[in-house]
Structure formats: C-alpha cells, structure tokens
Amino acid sequence: MPHDKNPIEQSPEVAEFWQAARERRLLLKRCGDCGERHFYPRPYCPFCGSARTSWEQSSGRGTIYAFSRPRKLPQPLAMAVIELQEGVRLTSVIVEAELDRLAIGQEVEVYWRMGEPAPELAFTTIEAQEARGYATRAIAEAAGVGG
Ligand SMILES: [Zn+2]
C-alpha cells in the first residue's frame, strides 16, 4: 500500500515543520519584522501581518502553564497549555508521565508520538524522561554484564 502523505504535509509552507517533526525537532516561526515567535506555523505573522517569517528551532523545553485531566479518555493523558522557553504558549497534551502529580510550572519537553499520517506533538515531564533514561541505561548495563 503506497504511503499517502497527510494533506497538511503537502503544503509547502509547513513541509519543513513536518520534516523536522519526523526528526523529533520542534520548529517555531519567527517574524523578521517584529521579532515575535509564533506557533502554530502560519505564512503571515499573527502579531504584525508580515510575510517575512522564518523557521527557528525550539529548545523543545518549557513549563506547564495550565492543565486539565479529562477522566474519560481511552488513553492516559492531560490536556495542557505549555509555555516554551522561547516564550511561546501552545496547547498540547502530556503523555507518558505521572499524570496525578502534574503541577503548574513543572518542566516538560517535547515528546513526539510517531504515527501515520503525521507525527503528533505531545509533551512529557522532564522527571519522567530522566527516569526512562535511567531505566534504559540500567537495562543496557545489565545486558552488558550478562553478555
Ligand atoms: Zn511580526
């Protein structure tokens, strides 16, 4: 079955965004006239209307500005407004974290969920990400000892 590209990925204005997403990088748009950054990517700056916008890579890190935990969802996640280190606020979801312990101001980072037709932007807590990193290293070390 041929790979059907998501229609949004075919748009030349956002092709670069989705290419970066597949590499687990988050791109923001920055205006060449007023200097403001924005998300979601648009061809014209939402602050001043300028067409002189260009891509800039985000740190992918930020903090929780607001969140809510809908109880009746098929998968565990929290809806959240994230404030990126770059000052941009965006609405996303928090996954793969201790959702009962989320707090305003908690540090989060981008956690792309790879899927078709397009990667899905999500965030996870730095705490959960570090715990996973530790577990991965422990497994690798155990495997090394065993082999
Ligand atoms: Zn502008």
CSV table of C-alpha atoms and ligand atoms in Angstrom, one decimal:
chain,number,residue,atom,x,y,z
A,1,MET,CA,0.0,0.0,0.0
A,2,PRO,CA,1.5,3.3,-1.0
A,3,HIS,CA,2.3,5.8,1.6
A,4,ASP,CA,-0.3,8.5,1.5
A,5,LYS,CA,1.0,11.8,2.7
A,6,ASN,CA,-1.0,13.8,5.0
A,7,PRO,CA,-2.5,16.8,3.1
A,8,ILE,CA,-1.1,19.2,5.6
A,9,GLU,CA,2.3,17.9,5.0
A,10,GLN,CA,2.0,18.6,1.3
A,11,SER,CA,1.6,22.3,1.9
A,12,PRO,CA,5.0,23.8,1.1
A,13,GLU,CA,4.6,26.4,3.9
A,14,VAL,CA,4.7,23.7,6.5
A,15,ALA,CA,6.6,20.9,4.8
A,16,GLU,CA,9.8,21.9,6.7
A,17,PHE,CA,7.9,21.7,10.0
A,18,TRP,CA,6.8,18.2,9.4
A,19,GLN,CA,10.2,17.1,8.2
A,20,ALA,CA,11.6,18.4,11.5
A,21,ALA,CA,8.8,16.7,13.4
A,22,ARG,CA,9.9,13.3,11.9
A,23,GLU,CA,13.4,14.1,13.3
A,24,ARG,CA,11.7,14.9,16.7
A,25,ARG,CA,12.5,18.6,16.4
A,26,LEU,CA,10.0,21.3,17.1
A,27,LEU,CA,10.1,24.4,14.8
A,28,LEU,CA,8.6,27.7,15.6
A,29,LYS,CA,8.1,30.6,13.2
A,30,ARG,CA,9.8,33.9,13.9
A,31,CYS,CA,8.9,37.2,12.4
A,32,GLY,CA,11.7,39.1,10.6
A,33,ASP,CA,9.9,42.4,11.2
A,34,CYS,CA,8.6,42.4,14.8
A,35,GLY,CA,10.7,39.6,16.1
A,36,GLU,CA,7.8,37.7,17.7
A,37,ARG,CA,7.7,33.9,17.6
A,38,HIS,CA,4.5,32.0,17.0
A,39,PHE,CA,3.0,28.6,16.9
A,40,TYR,CA,1.1,27.1,15.0
A,41,PRO,CA,3.1,27.9,11.9
A,42,ARG,CA,1.4,30.4,9.6
A,43,PRO,CA,2.7,32.2,6.5
A,44,TYR,CA,1.9,35.6,8.0
A,45,CYS,CA,3.0,36.8,11.4
A,46,PRO,CA,-0.1,36.9,13.6
A,47,PHE,CA,1.3,39.9,15.5
A,48,CYS,CA,2.0,42.3,12.7
A,49,GLY,CA,0.9,40.6,9.4
A,50,SER,CA,4.4,40.5,8.0
A,51,ALA,CA,5.2,37.8,5.4
A,52,ARG,CA,8.9,37.8,6.5
A,53,THR,CA,8.7,34.8,8.8
A,54,SER,CA,11.3,32.2,9.0
A,55,TRP,CA,11.8,28.9,10.9
A,56,GLU,CA,13.6,28.7,14.1
A,57,GLN,CA,14.2,25.5,16.1
A,58,SER,CA,12.7,25.4,19.6
A,59,SER,CA,14.6,24.0,22.6
A,60,GLY,CA,11.6,21.7,22.9
A,61,ARG,CA,11.5,22.5,26.6
A,62,GLY,CA,9.1,24.5,28.6
A,63,THR,CA,6.8,24.6,31.6
A,64,ILE,CA,3.2,23.7,32.3
A,65,TYR,CA,1.1,26.9,32.2
A,66,ALA,CA,-2.2,25.2,32.7
A,67,PHE,CA,-3.5,21.7,32.5
A,68,SER,CA,-6.6,19.5,33.0
A,69,ARG,CA,-7.2,15.8,33.3
A,70,PRO,CA,-10.2,14.6,31.4
A,71,ARG,CA,-11.3,11.4,33.2
A,72,LYS,CA,-13.0,9.6,30.4
A,73,LEU,CA,-10.3,9.2,27.8
A,74,PRO,CA,-9.3,6.0,26.0
A,75,GLN,CA,-5.6,6.7,26.9
A,76,PRO,CA,-4.0,8.4,29.9
A,77,LEU,CA,-3.1,12.0,29.0
A,78,ALA,CA,-3.5,15.5,30.3
A,79,MET,CA,-4.5,18.5,28.2
A,80,ALA,CA,-2.1,21.3,28.7
A,81,VAL,CA,-1.0,24.8,27.8
A,82,ILE,CA,2.8,24.7,27.6
A,83,GLU,CA,4.9,27.8,27.8
A,84,LEU,CA,8.1,27.1,25.8
A,85,GLN,CA,11.4,28.5,26.9
A,86,GLU,CA,11.1,30.8,23.8
A,87,GLY,CA,8.0,32.4,25.4
A,88,VAL,CA,5.5,30.8,23.0
A,89,ARG,CA,2.4,29.2,24.5
A,90,LEU,CA,0.8,26.3,22.8
A,91,THR,CA,-1.9,23.8,23.5
A,92,SER,CA,-0.9,20.2,23.6
A,93,VAL,CA,-1.1,17.0,25.6
A,94,ILE,CA,1.1,15.5,28.3
A,95,VAL,CA,1.7,11.7,28.0
A,96,GLU,CA,3.9,9.0,29.5
A,97,ALA,CA,4.3,10.8,32.8
A,98,GLU,CA,2.9,10.6,36.3
A,99,LEU,CA,-0.3,12.5,35.4
A,100,ASP,CA,-1.6,12.5,39.0
A,101,ARG,CA,1.4,14.6,40.1
A,102,LEU,CA,1.4,17.3,37.4
A,103,ALA,CA,1.8,20.8,38.6
A,104,ILE,CA,1.7,24.3,37.2
A,105,GLY,CA,5.3,25.4,36.4
A,106,GLN,CA,6.5,21.8,36.1
A,107,GLU,CA,9.2,21.3,33.4
A,108,VAL,CA,8.2,19.4,30.3
A,109,GLU,CA,9.8,18.6,27.0
A,110,VAL,CA,8.6,17.7,23.6
A,111,TYR,CA,7.7,14.0,23.1
A,112,TRP,CA,6.7,13.4,19.5
A,113,ARG,CA,4.4,10.4,19.0
A,114,MET,CA,5.4,8.9,15.7
A,115,GLY,CA,2.4,7.7,13.7
A,116,GLU,CA,0.7,8.0,10.4
A,117,PRO,CA,-0.2,10.1,8.6
A,118,ALA,CA,1.8,12.5,10.7
A,119,PRO,CA,3.7,12.7,13.9
A,120,GLU,CA,1.7,14.0,16.8
A,121,LEU,CA,3.0,16.8,19.0
A,122,ALA,CA,2.9,15.9,22.7
A,123,PHE,CA,5.0,16.6,25.8
A,124,THR,CA,6.2,14.6,28.7
A,125,THR,CA,7.7,15.7,32.1
A,126,ILE,CA,11.5,16.1,32.4
A,127,GLU,CA,11.2,13.9,35.5
A,128,ALA,CA,9.6,11.0,33.6
A,129,GLN,CA,12.0,11.4,30.7
A,130,GLU,CA,15.0,11.3,33.1
A,131,ALA,CA,13.5,8.2,34.8
A,132,ARG,CA,13.2,6.5,31.4
A,133,GLY,CA,16.8,7.4,30.6
A,134,TYR,CA,18.0,5.8,33.8
A,135,ALA,CA,16.0,2.7,33.2
A,136,THR,CA,17.3,2.4,29.7
A,137,ARG,CA,20.9,2.7,30.9
A,138,ALA,CA,20.3,0.2,33.7
A,139,ILE,CA,18.9,-2.4,31.2
A,140,ALA,CA,21.9,-1.8,28.8
A,141,GLU,CA,24.4,-2.2,31.7
A,142,ALA,CA,22.6,-5.4,32.8
A,143,ALA,CA,22.7,-6.7,29.3
A,144,GLY,CA,26.4,-5.9,29.0
A,145,VAL,CA,27.1,-7.8,32.2
A,146,GLY,CA,25.1,-10.8,31.1
A,147,GLY,CA,26.7,-10.9,27.6
B,1,ZN,ZN,5.6,40.3,13.1
